[in-house]
Coordinates of C-alpha atoms and ligand atoms in Angstrom, one line a residue:
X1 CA -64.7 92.9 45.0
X2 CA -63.3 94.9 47.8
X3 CA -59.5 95.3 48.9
X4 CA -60.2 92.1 51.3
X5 CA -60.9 90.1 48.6
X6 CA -58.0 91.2 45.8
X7 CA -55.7 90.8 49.0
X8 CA -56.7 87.0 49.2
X9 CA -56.9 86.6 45.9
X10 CA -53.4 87.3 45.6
X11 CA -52.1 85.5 48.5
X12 CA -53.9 82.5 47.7
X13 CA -52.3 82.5 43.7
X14 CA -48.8 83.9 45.2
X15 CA -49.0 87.0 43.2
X16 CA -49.0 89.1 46.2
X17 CA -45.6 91.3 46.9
X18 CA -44.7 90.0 50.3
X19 CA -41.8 92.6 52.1
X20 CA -39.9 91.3 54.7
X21 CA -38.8 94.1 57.1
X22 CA -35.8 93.1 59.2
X23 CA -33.6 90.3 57.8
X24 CA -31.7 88.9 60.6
X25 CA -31.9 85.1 62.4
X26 CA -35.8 85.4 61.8
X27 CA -36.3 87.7 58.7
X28 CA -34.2 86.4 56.1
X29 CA -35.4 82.3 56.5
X30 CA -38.8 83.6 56.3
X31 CA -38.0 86.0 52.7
X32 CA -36.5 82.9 51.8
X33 CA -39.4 80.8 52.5
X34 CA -41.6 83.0 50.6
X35 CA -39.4 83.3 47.6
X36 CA -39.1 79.9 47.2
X37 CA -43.1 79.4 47.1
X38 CA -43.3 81.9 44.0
X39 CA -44.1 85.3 46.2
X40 CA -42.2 88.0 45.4
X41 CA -40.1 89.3 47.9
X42 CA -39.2 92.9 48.6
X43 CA -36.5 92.2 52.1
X44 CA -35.8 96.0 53.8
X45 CA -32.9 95.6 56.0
X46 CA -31.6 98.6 57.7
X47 CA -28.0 97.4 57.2
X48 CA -26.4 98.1 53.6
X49 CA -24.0 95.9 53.8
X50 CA -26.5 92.9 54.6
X51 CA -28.6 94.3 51.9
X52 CA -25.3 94.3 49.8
X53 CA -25.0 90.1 51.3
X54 CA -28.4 89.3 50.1
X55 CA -28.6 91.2 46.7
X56 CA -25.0 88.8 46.3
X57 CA -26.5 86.1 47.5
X58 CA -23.9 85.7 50.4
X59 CA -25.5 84.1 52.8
X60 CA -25.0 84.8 56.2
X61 CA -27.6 83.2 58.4
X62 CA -26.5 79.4 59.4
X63 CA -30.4 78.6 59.3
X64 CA -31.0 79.5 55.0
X65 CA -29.3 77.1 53.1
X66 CA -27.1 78.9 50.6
X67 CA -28.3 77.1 47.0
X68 CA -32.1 78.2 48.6
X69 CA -31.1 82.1 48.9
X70 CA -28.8 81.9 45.8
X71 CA -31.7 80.6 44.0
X72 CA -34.8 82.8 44.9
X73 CA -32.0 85.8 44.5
X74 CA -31.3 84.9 40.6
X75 CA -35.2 84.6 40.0
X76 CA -35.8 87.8 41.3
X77 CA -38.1 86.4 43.7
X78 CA -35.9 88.0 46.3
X79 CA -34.4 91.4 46.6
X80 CA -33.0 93.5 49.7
X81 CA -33.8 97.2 49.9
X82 CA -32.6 99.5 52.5
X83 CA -35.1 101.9 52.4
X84 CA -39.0 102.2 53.0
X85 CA -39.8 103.8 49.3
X86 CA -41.5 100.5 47.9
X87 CA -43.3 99.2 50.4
X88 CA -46.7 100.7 49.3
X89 CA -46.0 98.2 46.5
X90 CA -46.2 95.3 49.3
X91 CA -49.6 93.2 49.2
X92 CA -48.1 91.9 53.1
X93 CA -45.2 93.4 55.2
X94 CA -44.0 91.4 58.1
X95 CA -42.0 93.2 60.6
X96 CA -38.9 91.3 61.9
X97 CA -37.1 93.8 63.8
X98 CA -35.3 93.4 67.3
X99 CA -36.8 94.2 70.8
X100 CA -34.1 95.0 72.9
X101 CA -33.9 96.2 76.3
X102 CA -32.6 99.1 77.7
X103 CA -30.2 99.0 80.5
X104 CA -32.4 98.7 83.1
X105 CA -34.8 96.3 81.7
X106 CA -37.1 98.1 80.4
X107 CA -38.7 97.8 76.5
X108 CA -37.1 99.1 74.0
X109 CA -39.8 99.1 71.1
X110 CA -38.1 101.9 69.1
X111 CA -37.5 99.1 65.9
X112 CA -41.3 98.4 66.1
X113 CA -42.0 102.5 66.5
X114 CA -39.8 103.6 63.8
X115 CA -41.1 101.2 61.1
X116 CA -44.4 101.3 61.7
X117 CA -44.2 105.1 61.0
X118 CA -42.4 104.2 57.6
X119 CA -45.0 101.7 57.0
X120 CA -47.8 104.0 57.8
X121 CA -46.6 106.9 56.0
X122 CA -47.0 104.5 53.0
X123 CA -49.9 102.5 53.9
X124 CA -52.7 101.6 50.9
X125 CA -55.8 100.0 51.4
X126 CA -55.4 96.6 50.9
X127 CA -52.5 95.8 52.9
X128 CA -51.9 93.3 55.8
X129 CA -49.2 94.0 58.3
X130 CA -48.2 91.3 60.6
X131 CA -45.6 91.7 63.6
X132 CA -43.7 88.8 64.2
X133 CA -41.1 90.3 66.9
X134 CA -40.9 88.8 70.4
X135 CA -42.9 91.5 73.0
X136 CA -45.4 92.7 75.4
X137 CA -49.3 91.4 75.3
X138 CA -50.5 94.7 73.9
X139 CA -48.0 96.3 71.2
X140 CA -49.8 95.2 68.3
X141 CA -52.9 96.7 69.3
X142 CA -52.3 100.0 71.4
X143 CA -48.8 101.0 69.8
X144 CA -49.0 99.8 66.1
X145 CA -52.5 100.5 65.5
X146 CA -52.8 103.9 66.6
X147 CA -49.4 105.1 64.6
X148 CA -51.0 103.1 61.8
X149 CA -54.7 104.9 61.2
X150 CA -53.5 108.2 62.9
X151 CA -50.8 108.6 60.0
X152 CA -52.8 107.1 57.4
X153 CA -56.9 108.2 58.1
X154 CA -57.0 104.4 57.2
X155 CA -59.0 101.6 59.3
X156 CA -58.5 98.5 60.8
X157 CA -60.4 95.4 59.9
X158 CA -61.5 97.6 56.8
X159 CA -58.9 99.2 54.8
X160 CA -55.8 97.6 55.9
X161 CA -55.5 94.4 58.2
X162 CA -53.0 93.7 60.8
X163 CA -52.0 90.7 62.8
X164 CA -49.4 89.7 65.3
X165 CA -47.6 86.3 64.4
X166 CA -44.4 85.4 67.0
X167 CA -41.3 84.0 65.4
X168 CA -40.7 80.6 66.9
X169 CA -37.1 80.4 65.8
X170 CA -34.7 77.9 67.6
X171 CA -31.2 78.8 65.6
X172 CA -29.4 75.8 64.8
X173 CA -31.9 73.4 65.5
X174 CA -32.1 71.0 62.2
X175 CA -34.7 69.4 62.6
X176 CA -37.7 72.4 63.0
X177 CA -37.3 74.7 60.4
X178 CA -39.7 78.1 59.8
X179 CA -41.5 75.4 57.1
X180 CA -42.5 72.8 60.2
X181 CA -42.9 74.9 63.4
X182 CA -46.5 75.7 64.2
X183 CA -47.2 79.4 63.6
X184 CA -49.6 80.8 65.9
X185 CA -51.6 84.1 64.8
X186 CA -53.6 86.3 66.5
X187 CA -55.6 89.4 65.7
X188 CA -58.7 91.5 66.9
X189 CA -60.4 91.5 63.8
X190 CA -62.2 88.7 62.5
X191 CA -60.7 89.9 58.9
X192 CA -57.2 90.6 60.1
X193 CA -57.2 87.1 61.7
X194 CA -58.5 85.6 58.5
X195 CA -56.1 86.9 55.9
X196 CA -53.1 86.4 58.1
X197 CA -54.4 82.8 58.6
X198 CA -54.3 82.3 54.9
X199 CA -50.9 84.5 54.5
X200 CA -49.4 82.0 56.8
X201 CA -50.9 78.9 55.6
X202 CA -49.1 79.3 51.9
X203 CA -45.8 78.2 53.5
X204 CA -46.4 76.6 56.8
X205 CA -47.5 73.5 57.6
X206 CA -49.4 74.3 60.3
X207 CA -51.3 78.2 61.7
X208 CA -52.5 78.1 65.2
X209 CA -55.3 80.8 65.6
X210 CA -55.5 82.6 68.5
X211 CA -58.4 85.4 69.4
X212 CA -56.8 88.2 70.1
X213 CA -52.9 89.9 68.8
X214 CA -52.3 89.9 73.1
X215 CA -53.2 86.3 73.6
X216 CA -50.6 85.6 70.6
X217 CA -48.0 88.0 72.0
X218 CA -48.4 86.6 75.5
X219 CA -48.1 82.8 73.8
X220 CA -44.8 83.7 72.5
X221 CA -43.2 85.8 75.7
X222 CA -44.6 82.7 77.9
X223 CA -43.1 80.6 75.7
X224 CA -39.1 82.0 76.5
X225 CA -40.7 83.2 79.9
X226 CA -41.5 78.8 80.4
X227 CA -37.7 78.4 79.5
X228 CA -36.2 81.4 81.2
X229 CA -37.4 80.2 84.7
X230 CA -36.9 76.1 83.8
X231 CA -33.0 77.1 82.9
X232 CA -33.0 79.1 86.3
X233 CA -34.5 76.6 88.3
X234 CA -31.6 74.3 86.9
X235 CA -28.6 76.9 87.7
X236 CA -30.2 77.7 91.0
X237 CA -29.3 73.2 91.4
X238 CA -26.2 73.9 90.4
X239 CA -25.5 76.3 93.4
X240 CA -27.2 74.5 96.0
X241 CA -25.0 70.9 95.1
X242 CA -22.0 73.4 95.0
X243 CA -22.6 73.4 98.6
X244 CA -23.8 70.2 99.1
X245 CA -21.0 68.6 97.6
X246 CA -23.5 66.7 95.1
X247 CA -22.9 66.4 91.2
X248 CA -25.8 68.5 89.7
X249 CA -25.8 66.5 86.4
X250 CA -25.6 63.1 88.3
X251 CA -28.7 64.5 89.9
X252 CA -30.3 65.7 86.5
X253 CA -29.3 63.1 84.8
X254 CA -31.3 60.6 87.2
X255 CA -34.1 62.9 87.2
X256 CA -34.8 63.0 83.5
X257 CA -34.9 58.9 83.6
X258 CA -38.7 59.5 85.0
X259 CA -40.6 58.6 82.1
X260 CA -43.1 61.2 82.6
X261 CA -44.0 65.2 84.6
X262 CA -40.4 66.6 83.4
X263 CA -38.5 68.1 80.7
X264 CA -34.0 68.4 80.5
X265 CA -33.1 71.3 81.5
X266 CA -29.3 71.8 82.4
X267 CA -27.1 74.5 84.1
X268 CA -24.4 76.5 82.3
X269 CA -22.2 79.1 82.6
X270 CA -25.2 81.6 82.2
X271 CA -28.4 82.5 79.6
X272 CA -27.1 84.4 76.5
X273 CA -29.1 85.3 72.8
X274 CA -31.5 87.8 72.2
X275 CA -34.6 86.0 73.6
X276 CA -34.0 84.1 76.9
X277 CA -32.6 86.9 78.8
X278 CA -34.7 89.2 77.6
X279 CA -37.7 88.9 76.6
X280 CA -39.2 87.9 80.0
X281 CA -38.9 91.3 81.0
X282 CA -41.4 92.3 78.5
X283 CA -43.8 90.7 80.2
X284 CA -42.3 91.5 83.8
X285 CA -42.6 95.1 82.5
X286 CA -46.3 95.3 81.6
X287 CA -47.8 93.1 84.5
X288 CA -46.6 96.0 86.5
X289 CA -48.9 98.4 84.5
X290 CA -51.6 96.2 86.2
X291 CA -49.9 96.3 89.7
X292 CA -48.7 92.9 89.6
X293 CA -45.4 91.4 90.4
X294 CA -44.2 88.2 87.9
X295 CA -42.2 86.9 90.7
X296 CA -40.8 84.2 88.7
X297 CA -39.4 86.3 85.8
X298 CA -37.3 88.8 88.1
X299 CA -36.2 85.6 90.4
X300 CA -35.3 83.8 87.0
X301 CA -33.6 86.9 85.4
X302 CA -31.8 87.2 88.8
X303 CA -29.9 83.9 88.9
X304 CA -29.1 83.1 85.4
X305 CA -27.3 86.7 85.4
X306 CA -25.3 85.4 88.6
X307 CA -24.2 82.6 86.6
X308 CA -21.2 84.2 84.9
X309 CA -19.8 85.4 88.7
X310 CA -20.6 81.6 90.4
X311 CA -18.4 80.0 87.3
X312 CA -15.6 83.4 87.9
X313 CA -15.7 82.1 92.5
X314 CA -15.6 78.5 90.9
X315 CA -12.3 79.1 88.7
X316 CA -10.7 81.0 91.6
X317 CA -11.1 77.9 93.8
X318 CA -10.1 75.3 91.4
X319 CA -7.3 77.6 91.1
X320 CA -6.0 78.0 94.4
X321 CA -6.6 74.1 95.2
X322 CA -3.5 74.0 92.4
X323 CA -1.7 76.4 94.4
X324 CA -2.4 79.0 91.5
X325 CA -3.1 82.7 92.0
X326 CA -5.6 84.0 89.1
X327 CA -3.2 86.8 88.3
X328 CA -0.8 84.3 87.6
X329 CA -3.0 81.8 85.6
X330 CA -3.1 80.9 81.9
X331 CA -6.6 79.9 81.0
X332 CA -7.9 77.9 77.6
X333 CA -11.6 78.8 77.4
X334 CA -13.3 76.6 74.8
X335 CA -16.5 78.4 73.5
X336 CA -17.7 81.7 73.0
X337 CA -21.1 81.8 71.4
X338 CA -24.2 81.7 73.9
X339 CA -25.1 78.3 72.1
X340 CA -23.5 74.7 70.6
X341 CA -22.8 74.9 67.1
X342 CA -23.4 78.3 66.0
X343 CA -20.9 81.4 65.9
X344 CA -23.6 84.0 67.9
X345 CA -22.1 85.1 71.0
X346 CA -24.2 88.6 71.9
X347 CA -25.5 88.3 75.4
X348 CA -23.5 85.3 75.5
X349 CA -22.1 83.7 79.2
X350 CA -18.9 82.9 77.9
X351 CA -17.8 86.5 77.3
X352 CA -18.9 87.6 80.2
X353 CA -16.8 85.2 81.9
X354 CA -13.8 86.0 79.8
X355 CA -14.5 89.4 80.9
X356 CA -14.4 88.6 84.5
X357 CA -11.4 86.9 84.5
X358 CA -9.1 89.3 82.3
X359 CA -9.9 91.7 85.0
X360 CA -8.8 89.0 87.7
X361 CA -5.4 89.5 86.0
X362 CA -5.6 86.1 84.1
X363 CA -3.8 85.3 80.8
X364 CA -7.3 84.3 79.0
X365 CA -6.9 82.9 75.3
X366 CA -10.2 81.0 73.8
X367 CA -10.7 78.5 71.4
X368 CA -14.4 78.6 69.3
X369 CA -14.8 77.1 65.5
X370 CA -17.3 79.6 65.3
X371 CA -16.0 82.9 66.4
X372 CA -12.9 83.8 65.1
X373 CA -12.3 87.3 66.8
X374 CA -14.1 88.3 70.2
X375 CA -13.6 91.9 71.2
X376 CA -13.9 91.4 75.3
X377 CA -13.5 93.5 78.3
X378 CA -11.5 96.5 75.8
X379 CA -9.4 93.5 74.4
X380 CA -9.6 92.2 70.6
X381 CA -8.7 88.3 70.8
X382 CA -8.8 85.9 68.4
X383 CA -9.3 82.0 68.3
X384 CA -6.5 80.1 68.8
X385 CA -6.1 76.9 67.5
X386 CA -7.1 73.9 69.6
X387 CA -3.8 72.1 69.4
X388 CA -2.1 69.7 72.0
X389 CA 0.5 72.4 73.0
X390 CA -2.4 75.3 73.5
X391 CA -4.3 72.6 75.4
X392 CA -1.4 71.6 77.0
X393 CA 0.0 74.9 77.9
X394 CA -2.7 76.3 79.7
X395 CA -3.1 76.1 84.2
X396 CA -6.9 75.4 83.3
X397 CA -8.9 74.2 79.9
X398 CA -12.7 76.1 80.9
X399 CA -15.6 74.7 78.5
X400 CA -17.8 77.5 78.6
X401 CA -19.7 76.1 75.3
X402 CA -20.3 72.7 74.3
X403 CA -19.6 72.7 70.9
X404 CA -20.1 68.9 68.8
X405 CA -16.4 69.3 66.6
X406 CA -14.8 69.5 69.8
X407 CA -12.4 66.2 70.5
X408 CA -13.6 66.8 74.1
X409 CA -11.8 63.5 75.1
X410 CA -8.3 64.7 73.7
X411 CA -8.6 67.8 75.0
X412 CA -9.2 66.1 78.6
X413 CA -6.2 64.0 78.0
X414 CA -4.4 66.6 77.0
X415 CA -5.5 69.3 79.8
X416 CA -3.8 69.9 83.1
X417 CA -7.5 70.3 84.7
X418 CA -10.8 70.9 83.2
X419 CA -13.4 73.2 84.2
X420 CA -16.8 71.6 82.3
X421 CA -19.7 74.4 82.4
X422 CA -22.2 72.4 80.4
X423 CA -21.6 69.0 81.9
X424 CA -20.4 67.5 78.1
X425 CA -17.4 65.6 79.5
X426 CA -20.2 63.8 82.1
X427 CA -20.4 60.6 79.6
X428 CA -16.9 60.3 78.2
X429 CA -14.5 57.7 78.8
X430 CA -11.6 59.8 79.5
X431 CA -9.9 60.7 82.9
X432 CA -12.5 61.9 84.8
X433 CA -10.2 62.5 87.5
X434 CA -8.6 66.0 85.4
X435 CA -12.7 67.1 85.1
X436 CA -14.6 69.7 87.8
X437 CA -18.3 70.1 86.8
X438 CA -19.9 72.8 87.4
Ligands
SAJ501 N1 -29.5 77.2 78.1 C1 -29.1 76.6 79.3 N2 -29.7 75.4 79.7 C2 -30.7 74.8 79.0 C3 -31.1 75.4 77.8 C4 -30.5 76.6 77.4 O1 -28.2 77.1 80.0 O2 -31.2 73.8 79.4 C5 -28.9 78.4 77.6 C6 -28.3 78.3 76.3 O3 -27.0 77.8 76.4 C7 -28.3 79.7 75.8 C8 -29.6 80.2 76.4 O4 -29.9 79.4 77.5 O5 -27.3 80.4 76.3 C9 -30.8 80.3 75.5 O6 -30.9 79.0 74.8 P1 -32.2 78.7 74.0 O7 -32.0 77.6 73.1 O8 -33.3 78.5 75.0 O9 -32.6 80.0 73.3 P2 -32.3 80.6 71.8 O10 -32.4 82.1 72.0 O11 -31.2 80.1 71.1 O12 -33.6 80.1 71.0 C10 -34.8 80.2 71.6 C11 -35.6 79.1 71.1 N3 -35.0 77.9 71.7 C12 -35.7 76.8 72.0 O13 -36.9 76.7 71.9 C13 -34.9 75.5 72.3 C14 -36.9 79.5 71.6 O14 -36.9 79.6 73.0 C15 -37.4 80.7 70.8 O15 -38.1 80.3 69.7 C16 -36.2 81.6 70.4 O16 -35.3 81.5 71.3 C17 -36.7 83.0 70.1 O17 -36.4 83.5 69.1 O18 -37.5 83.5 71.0

């Protein structure tokens, strides 16, 4: 029987070591997932005190249910490591580490780099790596291979078997879960593709093949490339009715009644996380290898970073038609995390506008369920309350994230004048009159 063979073996009984490397927003429900199937689970987080969280079974991803990680934690099915020393132990090791950008938009792949030289510098025959971290058609293949059998003298498709697999995470969203969102997998080996395929298939429902690691990569930064330019297109609305004196979300709204050829998209205050902003630019970034432009990834990328500064020029003139200089304005922003319902606010629009206007001079205090502190623009605030008075006591109440647990018609009754940046006052009976869209 060769290492192929014991290597599906395993998988297929669950006695193969699974290690999970990277336990964030995508990592951790995945260790979790495994766990609970019976594989044992060896998660290697670069952060102590997250390895610290898990080992306690302190959960700290909104997506795992705490009894699940508490559970797989006292078996033993799960364990968080911070170091690379056991991973030769690992029958599979699934890389969930970010991809950043650098400053000017450019890949950062020094995550994927760094680990795949720990991995390598322990790699055994018999092991299957798959990457499951957004990035460039191509990384799999010409970046982890190489450090792979160059560090090891081991092969591909012979001696160890690697894979590319994107995470199709949506955070907060209840109803898809890493159990019921198609996994699509892609490698170029017929062997790679096959154990991976079988790897996957012990805990989701269902594994899309693809022919190639680049046709999977180029699925999954298509995928946020799809929404990247759909959410611009929809800001980019937003601007134009500005002028026109039209309400974009009357517009929208309308649209979306056609029963067929479209999909909701709406404007906001901006494009926040660590996908929709940026992974585009991987792809932007290697077409160019190939002396091609993706027009509609820099055009995209353009406007939904201009958001923040079109919702600062709107606050000035709702301002001033109250007679009220920024410098001398007290401003309520409700919401700080680049989503509804959950507390992550990197990248997020609502801190960048924060930002912009504590350096227009304006008294800025927000209000998020989710965020308790917010350092912003060299300031440390902290969510206030939402109570009648704070509501009350502010020139302008700016939603900047639409939140469910907000009493969004209260805090319109309550308000002076409301500056709605996600449109979630559009439907309410309340005095419309106190409300500017966006
Ligand atoms: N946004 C809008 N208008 C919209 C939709 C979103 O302004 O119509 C904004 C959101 O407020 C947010 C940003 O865009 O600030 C990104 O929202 P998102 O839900 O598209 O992105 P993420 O990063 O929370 O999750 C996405 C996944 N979301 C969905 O598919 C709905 C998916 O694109 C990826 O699987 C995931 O990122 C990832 O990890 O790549």
């Amino acid at each position: 029987m060769d290492c192929s063979d014991k290597l599906k073996d395993k998988i297929k009984t669950h006695e193969a070591i699974v290690s999970v490397v990277g336990l964030g927003y995508v990592g951790l429900p995945f260790a979790v997932e495994k766990a609970k199937v019976g594989f044992r689970v060896m998660g290697i987080e670069q952060s102590p005190a997250r390895a610290e969280q898990v080992n306690r079974s302190q959960n700290y991803i909104g997506d795992v249910k705490d009894e699940e990680l508490k559970l797989v934690v006292g078996e033993g099915k799960l364990t968080a490591f911070t170091d690379f020393d056991r991973v030769s132990e690992a029958d599979v090791i699934v890389i969930c580490v970010p991809t950043p950008l650098t400053k000017n938009l450019t890949p950062n792949l020094s995550y994927i780099e760094s680990v795949t030289a720990e991995v390598a510098k322990r790699l055994r025959p018999g092991q299957l790596i798959t990457l499951e971290s957004t990035t460039y058609p191509g990384t799999t293949d010409e970046v982890m291979k190489p450090i792979l059998e160059q560090v090891s003298g081991l092969e591909q498709g012979k001696d160890f078997f690697l894979a590319y697999s994107p995470e199709r995470v949506d955070p907060g969203n209840k109803r898809y879960t890493t159990r019921n969102t198609n996994k699509v997998v892609g490698a170029s080996d017929p062997l790679s593709l096959e154990i991976a395929i079988l790897f996957y298939q012990q805990t989701i429902l269902h594994v899309v093949p693809v022919g190639s690691a680049k046709a999977a990569e180029l699925v999954k930064v298509f995928e946020n490339t799809f929404r990247a330019v759909n959410i611009a297109l929809v800001n980019e609305l937003a601007i134009l009715c500005d002028r026109l004196e039209l309400n974009v979300w009357e517009v929208l709204d309308a649209a979306n009644t056609k029963p067929f050829g479209i999909m909701p998209f709406y404007p906001g205050p901006g494009v926040g996380g660590h996908c929709i902003p940026l992974d585009p630019h991987y792809l932007e970034w290697k077409a160019k290898e190939f002396n091609f432009n993706t027009h509609f990834i820099a055009l995209a990328g353009e406007i939904n970073r201009k958001m923040p500064q079109f919702v600062r020029e709107k606050t000035w003139r709702v301002l001033n038609q109250r007679g009220i200089a920024p410098s001398r304005a007290k401003i309520l922003v409700v919401g700080a995390a680049y989503k509804k319902d959950l507390g992550d606010w990197r990248e997020s629009p609502a801190v960048e506008v924060i930002e912009f206007l504590l350096k227009d001079g304006v008294e800025v205090v927000y209000h998020d369920p989710y965020v308790a502190d917010l350092p912003v623009g060299g300031h440390e605030l902290s969510s206030v309350d939402l109570t009648d008075e704070t509501i009350a006591d502010a020139d302008l109440v700016l939603i900047a994230t639409d939140h469910t647990r907000i009493d969004y018609v209260n805090l319109v009754e309550k308000a002076r004048a409301v500056l709605d940046t996600r449109g979630v006052t559009r439907h309410l009976d309340c005095n419309q009159e106190k409300v500017i869209l966006l």
